[in-house]
PDB file of C-alpha atoms in Angstrom:
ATOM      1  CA  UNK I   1      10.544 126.847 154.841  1.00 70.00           C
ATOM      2  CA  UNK I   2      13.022 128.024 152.297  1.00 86.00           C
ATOM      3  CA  UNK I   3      16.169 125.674 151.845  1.00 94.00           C
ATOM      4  CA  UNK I   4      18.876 124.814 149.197  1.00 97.00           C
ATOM      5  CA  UNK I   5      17.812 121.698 147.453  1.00 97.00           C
ATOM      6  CA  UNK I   6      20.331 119.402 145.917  1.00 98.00           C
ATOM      7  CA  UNK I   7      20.332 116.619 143.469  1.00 98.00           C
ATOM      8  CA  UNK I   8      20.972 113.590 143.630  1.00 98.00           C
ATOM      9  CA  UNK I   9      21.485 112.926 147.690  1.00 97.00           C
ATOM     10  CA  UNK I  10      23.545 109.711 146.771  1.00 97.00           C
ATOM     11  CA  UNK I  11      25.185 108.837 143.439  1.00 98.00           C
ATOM     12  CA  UNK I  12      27.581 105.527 142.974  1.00 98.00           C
ATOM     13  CA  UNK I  13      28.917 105.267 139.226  1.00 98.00           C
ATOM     14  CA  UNK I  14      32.069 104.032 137.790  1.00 97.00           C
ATOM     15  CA  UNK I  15      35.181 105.513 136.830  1.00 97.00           C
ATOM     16  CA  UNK I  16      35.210 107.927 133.233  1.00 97.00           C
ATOM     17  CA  UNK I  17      31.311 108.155 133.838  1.00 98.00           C
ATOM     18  CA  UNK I  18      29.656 111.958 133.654  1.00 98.00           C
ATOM     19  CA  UNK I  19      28.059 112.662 137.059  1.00 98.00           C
ATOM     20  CA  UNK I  20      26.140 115.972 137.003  1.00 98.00           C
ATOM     21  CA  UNK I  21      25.228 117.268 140.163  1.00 98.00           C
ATOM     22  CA  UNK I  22      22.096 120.360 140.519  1.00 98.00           C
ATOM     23  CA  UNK I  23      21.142 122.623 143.131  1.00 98.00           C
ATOM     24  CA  UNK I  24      18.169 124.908 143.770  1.00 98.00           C
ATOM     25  CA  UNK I  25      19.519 127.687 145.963  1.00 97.00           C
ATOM     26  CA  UNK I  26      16.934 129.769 148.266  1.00 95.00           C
ATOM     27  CA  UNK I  27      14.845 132.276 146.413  1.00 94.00           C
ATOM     28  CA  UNK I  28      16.619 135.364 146.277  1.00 91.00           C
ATOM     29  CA  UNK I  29      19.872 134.524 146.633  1.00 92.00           C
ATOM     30  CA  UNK I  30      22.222 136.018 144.732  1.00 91.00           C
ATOM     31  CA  UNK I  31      25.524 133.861 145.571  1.00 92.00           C
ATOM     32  CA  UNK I  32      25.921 130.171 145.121  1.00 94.00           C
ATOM     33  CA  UNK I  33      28.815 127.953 146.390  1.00 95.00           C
ATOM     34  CA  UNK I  34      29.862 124.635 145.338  1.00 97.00           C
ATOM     35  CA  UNK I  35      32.229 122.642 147.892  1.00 97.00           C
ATOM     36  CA  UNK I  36      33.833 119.168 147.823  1.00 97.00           C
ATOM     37  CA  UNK I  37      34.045 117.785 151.475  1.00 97.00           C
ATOM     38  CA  UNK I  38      36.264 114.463 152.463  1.00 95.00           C
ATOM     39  CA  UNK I  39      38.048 113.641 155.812  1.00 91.00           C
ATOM     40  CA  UNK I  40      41.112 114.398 154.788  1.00 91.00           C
ATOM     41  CA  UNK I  41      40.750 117.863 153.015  1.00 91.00           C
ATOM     42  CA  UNK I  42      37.898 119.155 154.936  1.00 93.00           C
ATOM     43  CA  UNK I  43      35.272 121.384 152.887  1.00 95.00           C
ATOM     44  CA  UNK I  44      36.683 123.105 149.742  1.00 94.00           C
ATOM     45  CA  UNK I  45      35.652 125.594 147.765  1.00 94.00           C
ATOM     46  CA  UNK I  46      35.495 124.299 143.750  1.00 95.00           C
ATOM     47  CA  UNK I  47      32.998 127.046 142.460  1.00 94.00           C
ATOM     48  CA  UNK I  48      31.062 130.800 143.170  1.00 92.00           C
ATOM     49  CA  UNK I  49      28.755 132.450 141.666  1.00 93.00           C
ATOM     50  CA  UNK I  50      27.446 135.880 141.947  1.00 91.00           C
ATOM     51  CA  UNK I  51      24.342 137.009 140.217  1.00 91.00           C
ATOM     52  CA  UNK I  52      24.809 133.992 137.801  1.00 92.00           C
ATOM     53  CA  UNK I  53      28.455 134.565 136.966  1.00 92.00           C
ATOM     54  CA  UNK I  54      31.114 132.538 137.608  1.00 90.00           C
ATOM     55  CA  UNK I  55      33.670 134.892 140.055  1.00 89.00           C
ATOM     56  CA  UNK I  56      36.198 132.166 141.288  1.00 86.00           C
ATOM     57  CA  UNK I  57      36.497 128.573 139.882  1.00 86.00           C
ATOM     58  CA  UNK I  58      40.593 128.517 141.202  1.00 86.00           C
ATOM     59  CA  UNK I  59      39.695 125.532 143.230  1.00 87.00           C
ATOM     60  CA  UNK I  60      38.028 123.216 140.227  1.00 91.00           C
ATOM     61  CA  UNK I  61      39.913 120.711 138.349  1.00 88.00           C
ATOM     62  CA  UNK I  62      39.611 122.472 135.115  1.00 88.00           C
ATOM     63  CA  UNK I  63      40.018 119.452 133.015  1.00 93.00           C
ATOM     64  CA  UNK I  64      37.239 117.345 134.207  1.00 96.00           C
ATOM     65  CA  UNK I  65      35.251 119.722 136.373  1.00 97.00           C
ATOM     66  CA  UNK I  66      32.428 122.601 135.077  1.00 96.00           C
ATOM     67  CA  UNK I  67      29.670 124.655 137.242  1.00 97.00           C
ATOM     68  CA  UNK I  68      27.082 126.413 135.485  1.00 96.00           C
ATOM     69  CA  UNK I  69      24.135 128.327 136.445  1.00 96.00           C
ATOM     70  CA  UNK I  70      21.972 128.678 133.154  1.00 94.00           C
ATOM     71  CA  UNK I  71      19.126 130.443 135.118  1.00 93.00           C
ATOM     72  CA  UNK I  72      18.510 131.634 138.611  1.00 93.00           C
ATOM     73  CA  UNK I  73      17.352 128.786 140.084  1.00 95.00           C
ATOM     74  CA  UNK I  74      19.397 126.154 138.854  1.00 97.00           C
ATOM     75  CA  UNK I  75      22.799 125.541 139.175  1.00 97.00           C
ATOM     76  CA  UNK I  76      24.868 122.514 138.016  1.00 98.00           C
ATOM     77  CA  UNK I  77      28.196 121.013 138.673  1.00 98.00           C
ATOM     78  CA  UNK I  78      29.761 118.328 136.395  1.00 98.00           C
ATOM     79  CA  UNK I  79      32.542 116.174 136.022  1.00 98.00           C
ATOM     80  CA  UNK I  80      33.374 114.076 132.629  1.00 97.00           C
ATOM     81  CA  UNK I  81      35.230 111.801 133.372  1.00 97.00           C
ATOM     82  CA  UNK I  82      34.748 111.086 137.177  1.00 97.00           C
ATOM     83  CA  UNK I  83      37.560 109.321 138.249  1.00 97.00           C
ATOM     84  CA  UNK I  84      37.833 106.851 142.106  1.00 97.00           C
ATOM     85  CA  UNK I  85      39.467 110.347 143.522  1.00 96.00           C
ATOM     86  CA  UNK I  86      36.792 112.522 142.855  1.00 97.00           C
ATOM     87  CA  UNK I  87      34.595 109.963 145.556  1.00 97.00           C
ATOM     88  CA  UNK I  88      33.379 112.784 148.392  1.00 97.00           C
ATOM     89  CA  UNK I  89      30.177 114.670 149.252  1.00 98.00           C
ATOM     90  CA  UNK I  90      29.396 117.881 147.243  1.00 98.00           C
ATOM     91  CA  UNK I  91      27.580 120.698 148.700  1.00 98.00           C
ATOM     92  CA  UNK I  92      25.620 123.491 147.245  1.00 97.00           C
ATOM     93  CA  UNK I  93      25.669 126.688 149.415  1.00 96.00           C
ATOM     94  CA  UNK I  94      23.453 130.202 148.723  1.00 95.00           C
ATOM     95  CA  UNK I  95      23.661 133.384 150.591  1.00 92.00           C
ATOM     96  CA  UNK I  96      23.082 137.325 150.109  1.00 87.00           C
ATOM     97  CA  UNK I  97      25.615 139.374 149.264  1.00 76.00           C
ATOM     98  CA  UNK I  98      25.026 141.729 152.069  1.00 61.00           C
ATOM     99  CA  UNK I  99      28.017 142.850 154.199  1.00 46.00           C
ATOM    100  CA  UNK I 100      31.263 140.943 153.149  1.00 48.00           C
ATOM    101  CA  UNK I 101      32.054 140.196 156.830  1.00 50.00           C
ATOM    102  CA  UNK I 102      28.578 138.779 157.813  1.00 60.00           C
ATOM    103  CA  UNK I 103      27.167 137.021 154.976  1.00 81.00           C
ATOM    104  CA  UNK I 104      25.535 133.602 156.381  1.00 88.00           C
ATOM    105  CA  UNK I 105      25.675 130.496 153.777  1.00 93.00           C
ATOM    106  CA  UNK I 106      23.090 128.136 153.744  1.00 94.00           C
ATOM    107  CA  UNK I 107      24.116 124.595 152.926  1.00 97.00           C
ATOM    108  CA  UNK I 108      22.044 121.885 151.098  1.00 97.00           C
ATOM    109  CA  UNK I 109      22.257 118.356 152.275  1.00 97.00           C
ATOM    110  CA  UNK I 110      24.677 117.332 149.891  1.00 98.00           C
ATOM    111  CA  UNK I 111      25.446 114.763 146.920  1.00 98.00           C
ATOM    112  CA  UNK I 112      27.334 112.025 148.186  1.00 98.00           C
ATOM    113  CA  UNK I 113      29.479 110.510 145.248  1.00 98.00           C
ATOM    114  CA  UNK I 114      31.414 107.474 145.191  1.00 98.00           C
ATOM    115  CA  UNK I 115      32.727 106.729 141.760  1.00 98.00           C
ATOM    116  CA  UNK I 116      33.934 103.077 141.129  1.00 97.00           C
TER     117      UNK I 116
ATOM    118  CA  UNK U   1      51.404 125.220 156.385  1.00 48.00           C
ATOM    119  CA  UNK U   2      48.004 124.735 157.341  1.00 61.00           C
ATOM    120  CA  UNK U   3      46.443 128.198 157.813  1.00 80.00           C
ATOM    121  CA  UNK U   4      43.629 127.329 160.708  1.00 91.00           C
ATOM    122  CA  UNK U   5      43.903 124.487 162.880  1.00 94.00           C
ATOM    123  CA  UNK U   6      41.269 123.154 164.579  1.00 96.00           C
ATOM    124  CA  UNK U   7      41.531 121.255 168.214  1.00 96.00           C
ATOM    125  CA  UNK U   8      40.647 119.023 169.435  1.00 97.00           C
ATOM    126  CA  UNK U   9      40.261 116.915 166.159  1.00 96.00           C
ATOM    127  CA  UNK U  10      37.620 114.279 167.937  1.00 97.00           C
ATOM    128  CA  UNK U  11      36.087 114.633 171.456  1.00 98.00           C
ATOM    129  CA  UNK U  12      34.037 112.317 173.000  1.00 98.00           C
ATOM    130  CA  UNK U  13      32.024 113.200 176.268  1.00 97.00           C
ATOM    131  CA  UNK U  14      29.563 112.353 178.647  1.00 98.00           C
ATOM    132  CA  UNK U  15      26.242 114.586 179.033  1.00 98.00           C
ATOM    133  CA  UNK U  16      26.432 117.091 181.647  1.00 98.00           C
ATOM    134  CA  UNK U  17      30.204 117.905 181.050  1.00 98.00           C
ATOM    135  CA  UNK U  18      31.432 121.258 180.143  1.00 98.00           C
ATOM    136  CA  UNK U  19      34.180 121.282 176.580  1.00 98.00           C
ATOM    137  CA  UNK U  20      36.123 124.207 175.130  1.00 98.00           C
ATOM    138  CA  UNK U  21      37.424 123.977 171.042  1.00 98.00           C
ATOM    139  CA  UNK U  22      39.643 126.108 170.125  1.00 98.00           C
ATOM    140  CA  UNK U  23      40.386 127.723 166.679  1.00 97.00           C
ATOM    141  CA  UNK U  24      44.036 129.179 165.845  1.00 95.00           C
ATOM    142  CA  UNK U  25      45.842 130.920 162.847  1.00 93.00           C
ATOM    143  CA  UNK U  26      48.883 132.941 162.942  1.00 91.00           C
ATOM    144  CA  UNK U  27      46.337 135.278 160.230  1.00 92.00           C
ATOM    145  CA  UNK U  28      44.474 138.190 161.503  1.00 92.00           C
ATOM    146  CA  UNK U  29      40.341 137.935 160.103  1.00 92.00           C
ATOM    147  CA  UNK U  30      37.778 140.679 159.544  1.00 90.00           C
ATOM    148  CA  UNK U  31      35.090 138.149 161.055  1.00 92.00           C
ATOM    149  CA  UNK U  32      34.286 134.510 161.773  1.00 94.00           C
ATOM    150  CA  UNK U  33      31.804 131.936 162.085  1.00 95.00           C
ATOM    151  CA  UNK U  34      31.313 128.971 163.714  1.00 97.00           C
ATOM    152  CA  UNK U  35      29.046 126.459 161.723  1.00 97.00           C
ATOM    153  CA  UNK U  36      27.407 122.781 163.186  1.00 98.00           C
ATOM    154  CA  UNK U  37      26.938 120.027 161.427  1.00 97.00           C
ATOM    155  CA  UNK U  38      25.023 116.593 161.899  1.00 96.00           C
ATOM    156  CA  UNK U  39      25.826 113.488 159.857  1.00 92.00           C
ATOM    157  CA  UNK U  40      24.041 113.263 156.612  1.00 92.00           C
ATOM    158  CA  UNK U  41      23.126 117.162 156.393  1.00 96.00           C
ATOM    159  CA  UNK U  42      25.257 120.470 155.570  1.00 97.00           C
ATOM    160  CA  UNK U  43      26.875 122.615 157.827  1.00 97.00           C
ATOM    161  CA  UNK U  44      24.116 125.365 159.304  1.00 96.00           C
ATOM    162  CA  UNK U  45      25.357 129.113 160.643  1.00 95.00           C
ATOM    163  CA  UNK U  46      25.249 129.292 164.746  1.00 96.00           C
ATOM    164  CA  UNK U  47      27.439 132.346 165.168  1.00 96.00           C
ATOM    165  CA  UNK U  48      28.939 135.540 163.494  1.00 94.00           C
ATOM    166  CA  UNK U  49      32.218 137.272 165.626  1.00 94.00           C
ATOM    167  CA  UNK U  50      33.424 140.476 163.816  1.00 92.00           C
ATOM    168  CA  UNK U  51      35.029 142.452 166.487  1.00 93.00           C
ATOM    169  CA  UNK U  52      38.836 141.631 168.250  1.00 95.00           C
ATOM    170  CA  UNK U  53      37.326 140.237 172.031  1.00 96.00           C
ATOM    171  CA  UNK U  54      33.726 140.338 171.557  1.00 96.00           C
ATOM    172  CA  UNK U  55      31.900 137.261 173.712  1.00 97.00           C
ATOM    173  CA  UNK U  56      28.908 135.799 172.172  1.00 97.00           C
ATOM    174  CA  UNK U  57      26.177 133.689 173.671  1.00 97.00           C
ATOM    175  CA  UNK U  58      23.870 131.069 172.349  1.00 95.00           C
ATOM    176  CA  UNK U  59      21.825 129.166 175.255  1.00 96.00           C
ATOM    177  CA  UNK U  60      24.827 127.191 176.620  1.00 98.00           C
ATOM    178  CA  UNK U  61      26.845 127.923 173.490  1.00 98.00           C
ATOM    179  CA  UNK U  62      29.457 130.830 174.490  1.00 98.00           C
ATOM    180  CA  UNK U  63      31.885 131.952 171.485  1.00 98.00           C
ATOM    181  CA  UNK U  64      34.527 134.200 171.831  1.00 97.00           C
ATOM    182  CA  UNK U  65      37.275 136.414 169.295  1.00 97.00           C
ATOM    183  CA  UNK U  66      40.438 136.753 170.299  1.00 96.00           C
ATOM    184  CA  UNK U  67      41.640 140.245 171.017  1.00 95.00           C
ATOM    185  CA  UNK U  68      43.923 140.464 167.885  1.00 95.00           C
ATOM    186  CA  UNK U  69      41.277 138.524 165.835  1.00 94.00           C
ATOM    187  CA  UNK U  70      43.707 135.145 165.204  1.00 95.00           C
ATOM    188  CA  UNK U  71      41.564 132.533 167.084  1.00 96.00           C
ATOM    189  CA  UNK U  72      38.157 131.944 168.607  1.00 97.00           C
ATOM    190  CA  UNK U  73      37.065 129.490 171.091  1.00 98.00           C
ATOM    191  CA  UNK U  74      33.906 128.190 171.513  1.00 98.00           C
ATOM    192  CA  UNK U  75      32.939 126.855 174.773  1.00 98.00           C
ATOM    193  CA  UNK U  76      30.106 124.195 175.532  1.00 98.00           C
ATOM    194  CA  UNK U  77      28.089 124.223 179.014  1.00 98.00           C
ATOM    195  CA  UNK U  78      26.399 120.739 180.273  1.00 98.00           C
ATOM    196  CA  UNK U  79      26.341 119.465 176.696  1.00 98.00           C
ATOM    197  CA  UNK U  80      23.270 117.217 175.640  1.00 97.00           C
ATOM    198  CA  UNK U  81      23.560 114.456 173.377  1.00 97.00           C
ATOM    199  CA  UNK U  82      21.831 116.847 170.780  1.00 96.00           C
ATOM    200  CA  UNK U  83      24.897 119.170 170.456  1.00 97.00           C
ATOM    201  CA  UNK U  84      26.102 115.869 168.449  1.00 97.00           C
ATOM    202  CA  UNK U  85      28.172 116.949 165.638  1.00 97.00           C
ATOM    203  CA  UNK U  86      30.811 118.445 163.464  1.00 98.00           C
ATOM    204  CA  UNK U  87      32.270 122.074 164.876  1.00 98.00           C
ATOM    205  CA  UNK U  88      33.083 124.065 162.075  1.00 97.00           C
ATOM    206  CA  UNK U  89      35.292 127.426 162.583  1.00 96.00           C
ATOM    207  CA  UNK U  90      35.210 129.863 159.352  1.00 95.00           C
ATOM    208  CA  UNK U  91      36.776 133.042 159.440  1.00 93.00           C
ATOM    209  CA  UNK U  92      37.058 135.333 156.457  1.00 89.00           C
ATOM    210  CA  UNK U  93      40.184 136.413 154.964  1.00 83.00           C
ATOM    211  CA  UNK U  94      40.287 138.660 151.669  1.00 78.00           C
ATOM    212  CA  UNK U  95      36.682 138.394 151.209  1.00 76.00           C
ATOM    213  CA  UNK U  96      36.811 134.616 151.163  1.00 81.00           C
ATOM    214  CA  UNK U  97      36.004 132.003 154.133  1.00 88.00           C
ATOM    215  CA  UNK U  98      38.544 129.944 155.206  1.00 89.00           C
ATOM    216  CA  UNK U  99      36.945 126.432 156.659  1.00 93.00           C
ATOM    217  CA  UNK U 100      38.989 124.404 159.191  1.00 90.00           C
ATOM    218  CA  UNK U 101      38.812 120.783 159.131  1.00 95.00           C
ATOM    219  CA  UNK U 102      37.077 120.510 162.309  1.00 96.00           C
ATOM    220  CA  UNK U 103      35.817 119.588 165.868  1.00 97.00           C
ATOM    221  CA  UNK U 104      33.942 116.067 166.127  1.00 97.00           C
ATOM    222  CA  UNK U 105      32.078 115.992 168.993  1.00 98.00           C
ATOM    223  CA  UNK U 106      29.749 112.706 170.583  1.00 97.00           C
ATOM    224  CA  UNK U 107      27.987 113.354 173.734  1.00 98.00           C
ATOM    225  CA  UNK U 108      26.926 110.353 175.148  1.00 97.00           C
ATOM    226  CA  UNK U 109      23.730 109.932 177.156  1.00 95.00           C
TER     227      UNK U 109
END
């Protein structure tokens, strides 16, 4: 049963801490999403990834925020320092570049972070 | 300006009852999708609209596109308490999906 795994599903640290966050997207996959979700904001887009490379990072906080993908099956989002506003749940999303107007994601469960 | 609005924000119902959600932009889309989500997991795909009016059916899911592609509806028959969860509308707008903040729905037993 192939899914998008994420690590770690809960994460509480304090403030100017680095929190890195990894994801396993689905074999075969060659497009990976990173998304912040909170109440207020809904989900956002911080990250993408095509084929490994990084094609649109406009919605990351430059200054504190990085994504990576050093191989194929791992990709990595960090923040150094975290700060109380960067508290939300991050998903990892993977899909197949197929049609542009169909293209299904597929969503790991999510790091929750709440940073202290 | 928000660009999609979702509504109702939060809906609470009764099993057995019948809901519509609606999803409106003033933007015209080249598709959308409508993603659920439970509590504690991420969202997961139930439908895929592409074409201005087309009616889709899931079991007692029914989604439709509006004619000029702006808004989409989704529309809920005898809900169980398993159709629990966060109603996510996402069309796609230069190649990029647009998420909305949101239907909440609890149907209670």
């Amino acid at each position: 049963d192939a899914r998008v795994t994420q690590t770690p599903r809960h994460k509480v640290t304090e403030m100017g801490q680095e929190v890195t966050m990894r994801c396993q997207p689905i074999l075969g996959h060659n497009t990976v999403f990173w998304y912040r979700q909170t109440m207020m904001q809904g989900l956002e887009l911080l990250a993408y990834f095509r084929n490994r490379a990084p094609l649109d990072d406009s919605g990351m906080p430059k200054d504190r925020f990085s994504a990576e993908m050093p191989d194929a099956t791992l990709a990595t989002l960090k923040i150094q320092p975290s700060e109380p506003r960067d508290s939300a749940v991050y998903f990892c999303a993977s899909g197949l570049r197929g049609s542009v107007n169909t293209g299904e994601l597929f969503f790991g469960e999510g790091s929750r972070l709440t940073v202290l | 300006t928000q660009l999609l609005e979702q509504s109702p924000q939060f809906l609470s119902i009764q099993e057995g009852e019948n809901l519509t959600v609606y999803c409106n932009s003033s933007s015209v889309f080249s598709s959308l999708q409508w993603y659920r989500q439970e509590p504690g997991e991420g969202p997961v795909l139930l439908v895929t609209v592409v074409t201005g009016g087309e009616v889709k059916k899931l079991k007692r899911l029914t989604f439709q596109f509006g004619d000029a592609r702006k808004d989409s509806s989704l529309h809920i028959t005898a809900a169980q308490t398993g159709d629990t969860g966060l109603y996510l509308c996402a069309p796609r707008m230069d190649r990029k999906l647009i998420w909305g903040l949101g239907t909440s729905l609890a149907v209670n037993p």
